Short mmCIF file of C-alpha atoms and ligand atoms in Angstrom, two decimals:
data_model
loop_
_atom_site.label_atom_id
_atom_site.label_comp_id
_atom_site.label_asym_id
_atom_site.label_seq_id
_atom_site.Cartn_x
_atom_site.Cartn_y
_atom_site.Cartn_z
CA UNK A 251 39.29 -3.31 2.67
CA UNK A 252 35.95 -4.85 3.40
CA UNK A 253 33.90 -2.84 5.91
CA UNK A 254 30.93 -4.21 7.86
CA UNK A 255 29.38 -0.77 7.52
CA UNK A 256 28.75 -1.65 3.87
CA UNK A 257 27.09 -4.91 4.77
CA UNK A 258 23.70 -5.72 3.28
CA UNK A 259 21.47 -8.70 4.02
CA UNK A 260 21.52 -11.70 1.69
CA UNK A 261 17.97 -11.07 0.47
CA UNK A 262 19.08 -7.64 -0.82
CA UNK A 263 22.33 -9.05 -2.18
CA UNK A 264 20.60 -11.65 -4.36
CA UNK A 265 18.46 -8.88 -5.83
CA UNK A 266 21.40 -6.60 -6.59
CA UNK A 267 22.06 -6.08 -10.31
CA UNK A 268 24.68 -8.39 -11.87
CA UNK A 269 28.10 -6.81 -11.67
CA UNK A 270 27.44 -4.97 -8.42
CA UNK A 271 29.93 -5.24 -5.57
CA UNK A 272 28.37 -6.11 -2.22
CA UNK A 273 29.41 -7.02 1.30
CA UNK A 274 27.54 -9.76 3.16
CA UNK A 275 28.23 -11.40 6.50
CA UNK A 276 26.80 -14.31 8.43
CA UNK A 277 27.22 -17.95 9.33
CA UNK A 278 28.58 -20.75 7.18
CA UNK A 279 25.46 -22.76 6.46
CA UNK A 280 27.09 -25.32 4.16
CA UNK A 281 30.48 -25.79 2.59
CA UNK A 282 31.62 -27.75 -0.43
CA UNK A 283 34.98 -27.84 -2.20
CA UNK A 284 34.93 -28.97 -5.81
CA UNK A 285 38.38 -28.97 -7.42
CA UNK A 286 39.66 -25.43 -7.37
CA UNK A 287 36.40 -23.88 -6.27
CA UNK A 288 34.96 -23.56 -2.79
CA UNK A 289 31.19 -23.07 -2.46
CA UNK A 290 29.97 -21.56 0.79
CA UNK A 291 26.30 -21.09 1.49
CA UNK A 292 26.24 -18.10 3.79
CA UNK A 293 23.25 -17.53 6.05
CA UNK A 294 22.08 -14.37 7.75
CA UNK A 295 18.77 -13.37 9.31
CA UNK A 296 17.17 -12.73 5.96
CA UNK A 297 18.21 -15.76 3.98
CA UNK A 298 21.01 -17.52 2.13
CA UNK A 299 23.43 -16.72 -0.63
CA UNK A 300 26.00 -18.88 -2.43
CA UNK A 301 29.52 -17.52 -2.16
CA UNK A 302 32.05 -18.80 -4.68
CA UNK A 303 35.75 -18.69 -3.80
CA UNK A 304 38.08 -19.50 -6.69
CA UNK A 305 41.63 -20.71 -6.20
CA UNK A 306 42.67 -18.97 -9.37
CA UNK A 307 41.64 -15.66 -7.95
CA UNK A 308 43.50 -16.01 -4.65
CA UNK A 309 45.11 -19.25 -3.44
CA UNK A 310 45.34 -17.82 0.07
CA UNK A 311 41.63 -16.97 0.24
CA UNK A 312 40.80 -20.39 -1.22
CA UNK A 313 42.88 -22.14 1.47
CA UNK A 314 41.20 -20.14 4.19
CA UNK A 315 37.75 -20.87 2.76
CA UNK A 316 38.34 -24.60 2.42
CA UNK A 317 39.15 -24.80 6.13
CA UNK A 318 35.88 -23.18 7.16
CA UNK A 319 33.43 -25.18 9.21
CA UNK A 320 29.67 -25.05 9.52
CA UNK A 321 28.60 -22.10 11.74
CA UNK A 322 31.87 -20.18 11.45
CA UNK A 323 31.14 -16.48 11.08
CA UNK A 324 32.47 -14.75 7.98
CA UNK A 325 32.19 -11.57 5.94
CA UNK A 326 32.62 -11.51 2.20
CA UNK A 327 33.01 -8.78 -0.37
CA UNK A 328 32.43 -9.78 -3.93
CA UNK A 329 30.64 -9.42 -7.21
CA UNK A 330 27.10 -10.55 -7.98
CA UNK A 331 27.18 -12.90 -10.97
CA UNK A 332 24.15 -14.61 -12.56
CA UNK A 333 24.08 -18.37 -11.96
CA UNK A 334 20.88 -20.22 -12.80
CA UNK A 335 21.25 -23.12 -10.39
CA UNK A 336 22.12 -20.99 -7.33
CA UNK A 337 19.87 -19.51 -4.66
CA UNK A 338 18.06 -16.55 -6.18
CA UNK A 339 19.81 -17.21 -9.49
CA UNK A 340 23.08 -15.56 -8.47
CA UNK A 341 26.48 -16.32 -7.00
CA UNK A 342 28.59 -13.96 -5.00
CA UNK A 343 32.09 -14.33 -6.43
CA UNK A 344 34.38 -13.51 -3.52
CA UNK A 345 37.09 -10.88 -3.74
CA UNK A 346 37.71 -10.60 -0.02
CA UNK A 347 36.98 -12.98 2.83
CA UNK A 348 37.26 -12.20 6.53
CA UNK A 349 36.79 -14.88 9.17
CA UNK A 350 35.10 -13.14 12.10
CA UNK A 351 34.69 -16.11 14.42
CA UNK A 352 35.55 -19.80 14.33
CA UNK A 353 33.60 -22.60 15.97
CA UNK A 354 35.95 -24.20 18.49
CA UNK A 355 34.00 -27.35 19.40
CA UNK A 356 31.88 -29.88 17.50
CA UNK A 357 28.29 -28.68 17.03
CA UNK A 358 25.95 -30.34 19.54
CA UNK A 359 22.96 -29.82 17.24
CA UNK A 360 22.65 -28.75 13.65
CA UNK A 361 20.40 -25.76 12.98
CA UNK A 362 19.14 -27.10 9.67
CA UNK A 363 18.46 -30.53 11.14
CA UNK A 364 16.00 -29.42 13.80
CA UNK A 365 13.52 -32.16 12.92
CA UNK A 366 15.99 -34.88 13.85
CA UNK A 367 16.66 -33.42 17.28
CA UNK A 368 14.33 -33.81 20.26
CA UNK A 369 12.60 -30.65 21.45
CA UNK A 370 14.28 -30.99 24.86
CA UNK A 371 17.73 -31.01 23.31
CA UNK A 372 16.84 -28.19 20.96
CA UNK A 373 15.74 -26.11 23.95
CA UNK A 374 18.97 -26.94 25.79
CA UNK A 375 20.83 -25.48 22.81
CA UNK A 376 18.28 -22.80 22.07
CA UNK A 377 20.71 -20.29 20.51
CA UNK A 378 21.73 -22.88 17.92
CA UNK A 379 18.19 -24.14 17.47
CA UNK A 380 17.02 -20.61 16.70
CA UNK A 381 19.57 -20.33 13.90
CA UNK A 382 17.26 -22.55 11.90
CA UNK A 383 15.30 -20.22 9.59
CA UNK A 384 12.13 -22.09 10.46
CA UNK A 385 12.56 -21.49 14.18
CA UNK A 386 13.52 -17.86 13.74
CA UNK A 387 10.39 -17.37 11.66
CA UNK A 388 8.20 -18.42 14.60
CA UNK A 389 9.48 -15.42 16.53
CA UNK A 390 9.21 -13.01 13.65
CA UNK A 391 5.57 -14.03 13.38
CA UNK A 392 5.19 -13.59 17.13
CA UNK A 393 6.72 -10.12 16.91
CA UNK A 394 4.21 -9.26 14.18
CA UNK A 395 1.26 -10.61 16.18
CA UNK A 396 2.20 -8.66 19.29
CA UNK A 397 2.93 -5.41 17.53
CA UNK A 398 -0.18 -5.58 15.36
CA UNK A 399 -2.22 -5.84 18.54
CA UNK A 400 -0.26 -3.07 20.18
CA UNK A 401 -0.94 -0.78 17.22
CA UNK A 402 -4.57 -1.78 17.06
CA UNK A 403 -5.21 -1.03 20.73
CA UNK A 404 -3.33 2.26 20.57
CA UNK A 405 -5.43 3.31 17.56
CA UNK A 406 -8.53 2.48 19.54
CA UNK A 407 -7.70 4.69 22.48
CA UNK A 408 -5.98 2.22 24.79
CA UNK A 409 -3.05 3.41 26.91
CA UNK A 410 -0.21 0.94 27.37
CA UNK A 411 0.58 0.26 31.02
CA UNK A 412 3.13 -1.81 32.96
CA UNK A 413 1.93 -3.19 36.26
CA UNK A 414 3.89 -4.88 39.01
CA UNK A 415 4.57 -8.58 38.74
CA UNK A 416 5.25 -8.85 42.47
CA UNK A 417 1.95 -9.15 44.28
CA UNK A 418 0.71 -9.79 47.80
CA UNK A 419 -2.16 -12.14 46.89
CA UNK A 420 -3.13 -14.59 44.17
CA UNK A 421 -5.48 -12.81 41.77
CA UNK A 422 -7.00 -15.61 39.74
CA UNK A 423 -7.72 -17.82 42.76
CA UNK A 424 -6.43 -21.35 42.94
CA UNK A 425 -3.09 -22.59 44.18
CA UNK A 426 -1.23 -21.94 40.95
CA UNK A 427 1.07 -19.23 42.24
CA UNK A 428 4.81 -18.95 42.73
CA UNK A 429 5.81 -17.67 46.14
CA UNK A 430 8.77 -15.31 46.27
CA UNK A 431 10.84 -14.47 49.32
CA UNK A 432 10.29 -10.75 49.69
CA UNK A 433 12.48 -9.58 52.57
CA UNK A 434 10.64 -10.83 55.66
CA UNK A 435 7.41 -11.56 53.78
CA UNK A 436 6.16 -13.94 51.15
CA UNK A 437 5.06 -12.31 47.91
CA UNK A 438 3.84 -13.99 44.71
CA UNK A 439 4.55 -13.65 41.02
CA UNK A 440 1.47 -12.17 39.33
CA UNK A 441 -0.82 -14.69 37.59
CA UNK A 442 -2.21 -11.80 35.54
CA UNK A 443 -2.43 -8.01 35.70
CA UNK A 444 -6.16 -8.38 36.42
CA UNK A 445 -6.63 -6.26 39.52
CA UNK A 446 -4.24 -3.53 38.38
CA UNK A 447 -5.69 -3.12 34.93
CA UNK A 448 -9.10 -2.73 36.55
CA UNK A 449 -7.50 -0.20 38.91
CA UNK A 450 -6.33 1.92 35.98
CA UNK A 451 -9.78 1.98 34.41
CA UNK A 452 -11.22 3.04 37.74
CA UNK A 453 -8.39 5.57 38.06
CA UNK A 454 -9.77 7.20 34.93
CA UNK A 455 -7.50 5.84 32.17
CA UNK A 456 -10.71 4.49 30.54
CA UNK A 457 -8.95 1.99 28.27
CA UNK A 458 -5.67 0.24 29.05
CA UNK A 459 -3.60 -2.59 27.66
CA UNK A 460 -0.52 -4.40 28.80
CA UNK A 461 1.73 -6.97 27.21
CA UNK A 462 3.72 -8.58 29.98
CA UNK A 463 4.67 -11.82 31.66
CA UNK A 464 2.18 -13.87 33.66
CA UNK A 465 3.18 -16.69 35.97
CA UNK A 466 1.23 -19.86 36.60
CA UNK A 467 2.53 -22.64 38.81
CA UNK A 468 0.88 -25.27 36.61
CA UNK A 469 2.50 -28.52 37.68
CA UNK A 470 1.00 -30.58 34.91
CA UNK A 471 2.88 -31.11 31.67
CA UNK A 472 0.79 -30.23 28.66
CA UNK A 473 1.65 -28.99 25.19
CA UNK A 474 -0.38 -25.81 25.94
CA UNK A 475 0.89 -24.63 29.32
CA UNK A 476 3.99 -22.74 30.33
CA UNK A 477 4.76 -21.52 33.82
CA UNK A 478 5.67 -18.12 32.36
CA UNK A 479 3.77 -16.76 29.38
CA UNK A 480 3.23 -13.42 27.70
CA UNK A 481 -0.21 -12.07 28.37
CA UNK A 482 -1.76 -9.36 26.21
CA UNK A 483 -4.36 -7.86 28.46
CA UNK A 484 -6.96 -5.20 27.89
CA UNK A 485 -9.47 -3.52 30.16
CA UNK A 486 -12.05 -0.95 29.09
CA UNK A 487 -14.52 1.24 30.94
CA UNK A 488 -18.09 2.32 30.20
CA UNK A 489 -19.08 -0.85 28.40
CA UNK A 490 -22.66 -1.99 28.00
CA UNK A 491 -21.79 -5.66 28.08
CA UNK A 492 -19.13 -8.25 27.34
CA UNK A 493 -19.90 -7.89 23.60
CA UNK A 494 -18.05 -4.57 23.62
CA UNK A 495 -14.92 -6.36 24.83
CA UNK A 496 -15.43 -9.27 22.42
CA UNK A 497 -15.71 -6.85 19.54
CA UNK A 498 -12.36 -5.29 20.44
CA UNK A 499 -10.66 -8.68 20.93
CA UNK A 500 -12.05 -9.96 17.64
CA UNK A 501 -10.85 -6.98 15.67
CA UNK A 502 -7.41 -7.06 17.30
CA UNK A 503 -7.01 -10.77 16.59
CA UNK A 504 -8.10 -10.45 12.96
CA UNK A 505 -5.79 -7.50 12.50
CA UNK A 506 -2.87 -9.49 13.91
CA UNK A 507 -3.62 -12.51 11.72
CA UNK A 508 -4.02 -10.42 8.61
CA UNK A 509 -0.70 -8.64 9.21
CA UNK A 510 1.01 -12.01 9.59
CA UNK A 511 -0.70 -13.24 6.44
CA UNK A 512 0.40 -10.27 4.39
CA UNK A 513 4.00 -10.27 5.65
CA UNK A 514 4.75 -13.94 6.09
CA UNK A 515 2.22 -16.24 4.42
CA UNK A 516 4.69 -17.31 1.71
CA UNK A 517 7.53 -18.03 4.15
CA UNK A 518 5.20 -19.73 6.61
CA UNK A 519 3.98 -22.01 3.85
CA UNK A 520 7.53 -22.74 2.76
CA UNK A 521 9.11 -23.34 6.17
CA UNK A 522 6.19 -24.51 8.32
CA UNK A 523 3.82 -25.84 5.69
CA UNK A 524 0.87 -23.93 7.08
CA UNK A 525 -1.65 -21.77 5.26
CA UNK A 526 -2.57 -18.65 7.14
CA UNK A 527 -6.16 -18.17 6.16
CA UNK A 528 -8.39 -15.58 7.76
CA UNK A 529 -11.67 -16.90 9.06
CA UNK A 530 -14.65 -15.73 6.99
CA UNK A 531 -16.67 -15.07 10.09
CA UNK A 532 -16.16 -15.04 13.86
CA UNK A 533 -19.28 -16.40 15.51
CA UNK A 534 -20.48 -16.24 19.11
CA UNK A 535 -22.02 -19.31 20.64
CA UNK A 536 -23.33 -19.78 24.17
CA UNK A 537 -21.55 -22.52 26.08
CA UNK A 538 -24.82 -24.42 26.60
CA UNK A 539 -25.45 -24.36 22.84
CA UNK A 540 -21.86 -25.32 22.08
CA UNK A 541 -22.28 -28.29 24.41
CA UNK A 542 -25.37 -29.35 22.52
CA UNK A 543 -23.18 -29.69 19.42
CA UNK A 544 -21.06 -32.36 21.11
CA UNK A 545 -23.87 -34.20 22.88
CA UNK A 546 -23.71 -37.92 22.24
CA UNK A 547 -20.00 -37.82 21.34
CA UNK A 548 -17.37 -39.66 23.43
CA UNK A 549 -16.64 -36.33 25.18
CA UNK A 550 -19.95 -34.66 26.06
CA UNK A 551 -19.81 -31.60 28.36
CA UNK A 552 -20.14 -32.31 32.08
CA UNK A 553 -23.55 -31.43 33.56
CA UNK A 554 -22.08 -28.40 35.39
CA UNK A 555 -20.58 -27.08 32.15
CA UNK A 556 -17.09 -26.83 33.65
CA UNK A 557 -15.48 -27.81 30.38
CA UNK A 558 -11.88 -28.88 29.81
CA UNK A 559 -9.37 -28.95 26.98
CA UNK A 560 -10.87 -32.00 25.32
CA UNK A 561 -14.30 -30.36 25.21
CA UNK A 562 -12.82 -27.21 23.71
CA UNK A 563 -11.22 -29.34 21.04
CA UNK A 564 -14.42 -31.24 20.30
CA UNK A 565 -16.45 -28.02 20.23
CA UNK A 566 -13.85 -26.54 17.89
CA UNK A 567 -14.38 -29.39 15.44
CA UNK A 568 -18.15 -29.26 15.75
CA UNK A 569 -18.27 -25.50 15.16
CA UNK A 570 -15.95 -25.83 12.17
CA UNK A 571 -18.32 -28.42 10.68
CA UNK A 572 -21.49 -26.54 11.49
CA UNK A 573 -20.42 -22.94 10.82
CA UNK A 574 -17.26 -23.26 8.73
CA UNK A 575 -15.04 -21.21 11.04
CA UNK A 576 -12.15 -22.09 13.35
CA UNK A 577 -12.16 -18.80 15.27
CA UNK A 578 -15.17 -18.25 17.51
CA UNK A 579 -16.33 -17.09 20.92
CA UNK A 580 -17.90 -19.33 23.50
CA UNK A 581 -19.94 -17.16 25.86
CA UNK A 582 -21.79 -17.44 29.17
CA UNK A 583 -19.53 -19.73 31.16
CA UNK A 584 -20.82 -21.05 34.48
CA UNK A 585 -19.99 -19.13 37.65
CA UNK A 586 -18.13 -22.13 39.09
CA UNK A 587 -15.62 -21.94 36.24
CA UNK A 588 -14.80 -18.23 36.42
CA UNK A 589 -12.89 -16.00 38.87
CA UNK A 590 -14.59 -13.97 41.59
CA UNK A 591 -14.45 -10.65 39.72
CA UNK A 592 -16.63 -11.91 36.84
CA UNK A 593 -20.11 -10.38 36.58
CA UNK A 594 -22.92 -12.92 36.86
CA UNK A 595 -25.65 -13.11 34.24
CA UNK A 596 -28.79 -11.06 34.97
CA UNK A 597 -31.22 -13.83 34.21
CA UNK A 598 -29.35 -16.76 35.78
CA UNK A 599 -26.69 -16.26 38.50
CA UNK A 600 -25.32 -19.74 37.78
CA UNK A 601 -23.83 -18.28 34.60
CA UNK A 602 -21.63 -15.26 33.89
CA UNK A 603 -21.10 -12.42 31.43
CA UNK A 604 -17.96 -14.07 30.18
CA UNK A 605 -16.35 -15.49 27.07
CA UNK A 606 -13.39 -17.37 25.67
CA UNK A 607 -12.03 -17.03 22.17
CA UNK A 608 -11.24 -20.41 20.63
CA UNK A 609 -8.87 -20.73 17.69
CA UNK A 610 -8.35 -24.11 16.02
CA UNK A 611 -9.82 -25.85 19.06
CA UNK A 612 -7.59 -24.09 21.60
CA UNK A 613 -8.53 -21.35 24.08
CA UNK A 614 -6.49 -18.28 23.29
CA UNK A 615 -8.43 -15.58 25.19
CA UNK A 616 -10.57 -15.36 28.31
CA UNK A 617 -12.56 -12.28 29.16
CA UNK A 618 -15.65 -10.91 30.81
CA UNK A 619 -17.57 -7.99 32.13
CA UNK A 620 -16.38 -7.39 35.69
CA UNK A 621 -18.55 -6.94 38.74
CA UNK A 622 -18.21 -3.26 39.66
CA UNK A 623 -20.78 -3.06 42.47
CA UNK A 624 -19.00 -3.13 45.82
CA UNK A 625 -21.42 -5.24 47.83
CA UNK A 626 -21.86 -7.83 45.09
CA UNK A 627 -18.11 -8.06 44.67
CA UNK A 628 -17.60 -8.76 48.40
CA UNK A 629 -20.35 -11.36 48.23
CA UNK A 630 -18.74 -13.05 45.23
CA UNK A 631 -15.34 -13.04 46.86
CA UNK A 632 -16.71 -14.86 49.87
CA UNK A 633 -18.58 -17.30 47.65
CA UNK A 634 -15.21 -18.24 46.14
CA UNK A 635 -13.72 -18.70 49.61
CA UNK A 636 -11.47 -15.64 49.41
CA UNK A 637 -11.00 -13.33 52.40
CA UNK A 638 -12.07 -9.78 51.51
CA UNK A 639 -9.65 -8.29 54.07
CA UNK A 640 -6.78 -9.70 52.01
CA UNK A 641 -7.94 -7.71 49.01
CA UNK A 642 -8.71 -4.43 50.72
CA UNK A 643 -6.62 -2.38 48.28
CA UNK A 644 -8.74 -3.81 45.48
CA UNK A 645 -12.12 -3.54 47.16
CA UNK A 646 -11.53 0.08 48.15
CA UNK A 647 -11.53 0.96 44.46
CA UNK A 648 -15.20 0.08 44.21
CA UNK A 649 -16.28 2.52 46.92
CA UNK A 650 -15.36 5.69 45.10
CA UNK A 651 -16.90 5.56 41.65
CA UNK A 652 -16.15 2.53 39.50
CA UNK A 653 -17.68 2.58 36.01
CA UNK A 654 -18.99 -0.61 34.42
CA UNK A 655 -16.03 -2.25 32.74
CA UNK A 656 -14.64 -5.42 31.26
CA UNK A 657 -11.58 -6.87 29.65
CA UNK A 658 -9.72 -9.89 28.43
CA UNK A 659 -6.35 -11.61 28.42
CA UNK A 660 -4.75 -13.32 25.44
CA UNK A 661 -1.82 -15.73 25.63
CA UNK A 662 0.69 -14.66 22.98
CA UNK A 663 2.35 -18.09 22.80
CA UNK A 664 -1.06 -19.78 22.43
CA UNK A 665 -1.88 -17.47 19.54
CA UNK A 666 1.53 -18.07 17.93
CA UNK A 667 1.16 -21.81 18.37
CA UNK A 668 -2.32 -22.00 16.86
CA UNK A 669 -1.54 -19.59 14.03
CA UNK A 670 1.49 -21.62 12.98
CA UNK A 671 0.05 -25.05 13.76
CA UNK A 672 2.83 -25.85 16.26
CA UNK A 673 2.34 -28.99 18.29
CA UNK A 674 3.94 -27.72 21.46
CA UNK A 675 3.68 -24.27 23.05
CA UNK A 676 7.37 -24.49 24.04
CA UNK A 677 8.26 -23.93 20.39
CA UNK A 678 6.50 -20.57 20.63
CA UNK A 679 8.52 -19.36 23.63
CA UNK A 680 12.10 -18.20 23.30
CA UNK A 681 13.06 -19.52 26.70
CA UNK A 682 10.25 -21.72 27.94
CA UNK A 683 9.77 -22.41 31.61
CA UNK A 684 7.97 -25.51 32.79
CA UNK A 685 8.10 -27.58 35.98
CA UNK A 686 11.42 -29.13 34.91
CA UNK A 687 13.03 -26.31 32.98
CA UNK A 688 14.64 -23.17 34.37
CA UNK A 689 17.56 -22.93 31.92
CA UNK A 690 18.84 -21.67 29.57
P1 ATP B 1671 -6.44 -23.04 30.49
O1 ATP B 1671 -7.84 -23.39 30.90
O2 ATP B 1671 -6.17 -23.30 29.06
O3 ATP B 1671 -5.41 -23.60 31.42
P2 ATP B 1671 -7.01 -20.60 31.81
O4 ATP B 1671 -8.46 -20.49 31.51
O5 ATP B 1671 -6.56 -21.10 33.12
O6 ATP B 1671 -6.31 -21.46 30.66
P3 ATP B 1671 -6.85 -17.75 31.82
O7 ATP B 1671 -6.68 -17.43 33.24
O8 ATP B 1671 -8.20 -17.65 31.24
O9 ATP B 1671 -6.28 -19.22 31.54
O10 ATP B 1671 -5.77 -16.93 30.98
C1 ATP B 1671 -6.07 -16.17 29.82
C2 ATP B 1671 -5.27 -16.67 28.63
O11 ATP B 1671 -3.89 -16.77 28.97
C3 ATP B 1671 -5.63 -18.08 28.17
O12 ATP B 1671 -6.73 -18.04 27.30
C4 ATP B 1671 -4.37 -18.51 27.48
O13 ATP B 1671 -4.28 -17.96 26.19
C5 ATP B 1671 -3.29 -17.87 28.32
N1 ATP B 1671 -2.76 -18.80 29.33
C6 ATP B 1671 -3.28 -19.08 30.53
N2 ATP B 1671 -2.52 -19.95 31.21
C7 ATP B 1671 -1.47 -20.22 30.40
C8 ATP B 1671 -0.32 -21.04 30.54
N3 ATP B 1671 -0.08 -21.74 31.64
N4 ATP B 1671 0.56 -21.08 29.52
C9 ATP B 1671 0.36 -20.36 28.40
N5 ATP B 1671 -0.71 -19.57 28.22
C10 ATP B 1671 -1.62 -19.49 29.20
MG1 MG B 1672 -9.46 -19.10 30.51
#
């Protein structure tokens, strides 16, 4: 009797020596009956294999096989037989077939036909949509990106933390927060772990990182914004300037990209038609200089340097032309464009010790050195129209020994999207949330 304990994935099965007996299990990807032979392409997480069910061998098994439908779940025990025209050059000639689950309604979408289905419908039927090898690959790449970063930060002395996502005040300023009924109070979903990661550095953890959800009540519909995204945040103490943070972010990002390249570049090329190439160099360019590169174009920077998406895109193209790289830092953003906790530049308080990392014309990281001097911090808070008494838990931290520090936050879906050349960030989120979507 066939046992699922003996099951191997299809990618191992197609490599098994001819004559070996194997057990595979998965979904019916395609089915074809030709005379007395039934051909089933079986799909599992790792690939496809052609199963051949011959009437001569067992009429009963043949009858059962010919009634299968796409996406039924089956297990097969059989013999690996060379077959030039088949996937991987082999067939699995069935000796036993077990039907584990039958589809009981017509398929609303077809996993291998994802291109013909609108993104909205695909997201409505996400579990079927994700059965497409191409769509599953997006999340295997994402898993690689996140874990490469996790390993990198651990190796560099960062401690992983998990901070509360229920907060009393908006941290990043602005009105983009979700209120939550919290007993007899109103709380908010955290826009970022900003204040808490700073707290842990000041608490003496020195270097911390967190990969967790961040919530932004961004009402606008764009291909780059979700209302819930995964933020990979770092914060580090005893820095001399924002360059120390940039260095860490750069190395983590390159590490993540190179791990994806070495594990998945072939599959990504095959299923997404994208080359994962590592940038030769990651440059740093001051925002004012970056703006000079797009002077005289249809989208020049505004005079206050509060740049938007279209400027980032234009700067991305200009930098690629000028310096031959699509991964670079823009530094020294204006004070008006950054949150209250950002340290201002020494030479010009209109600018800040801050940076963004731009990849293929899209912002994937924002970071800065933080203001750690109590009186300056209070001043800056008031300048931004925030009420210091609302942030007393935070401000207290700066009265009892706060080292110079800085950090950054990276959007995991933004990185996935840019790495894989996806047109919409929703494709890079298992269960995207936007102003219209709360299900599945
Ligand atoms: P943008 O200007 O693109 O809206 P932001 O500057 O408001 O982003 P930050 O507060 O700097 O965002 O957040 C840090 C990082 O988190 C961004 O660089 C981006 O990668 C990611 N991020 C921010 N907001 C979103 C969002 N709504 N959806 C997905 N990722 C986001
Ligand atoms: Mg930003």
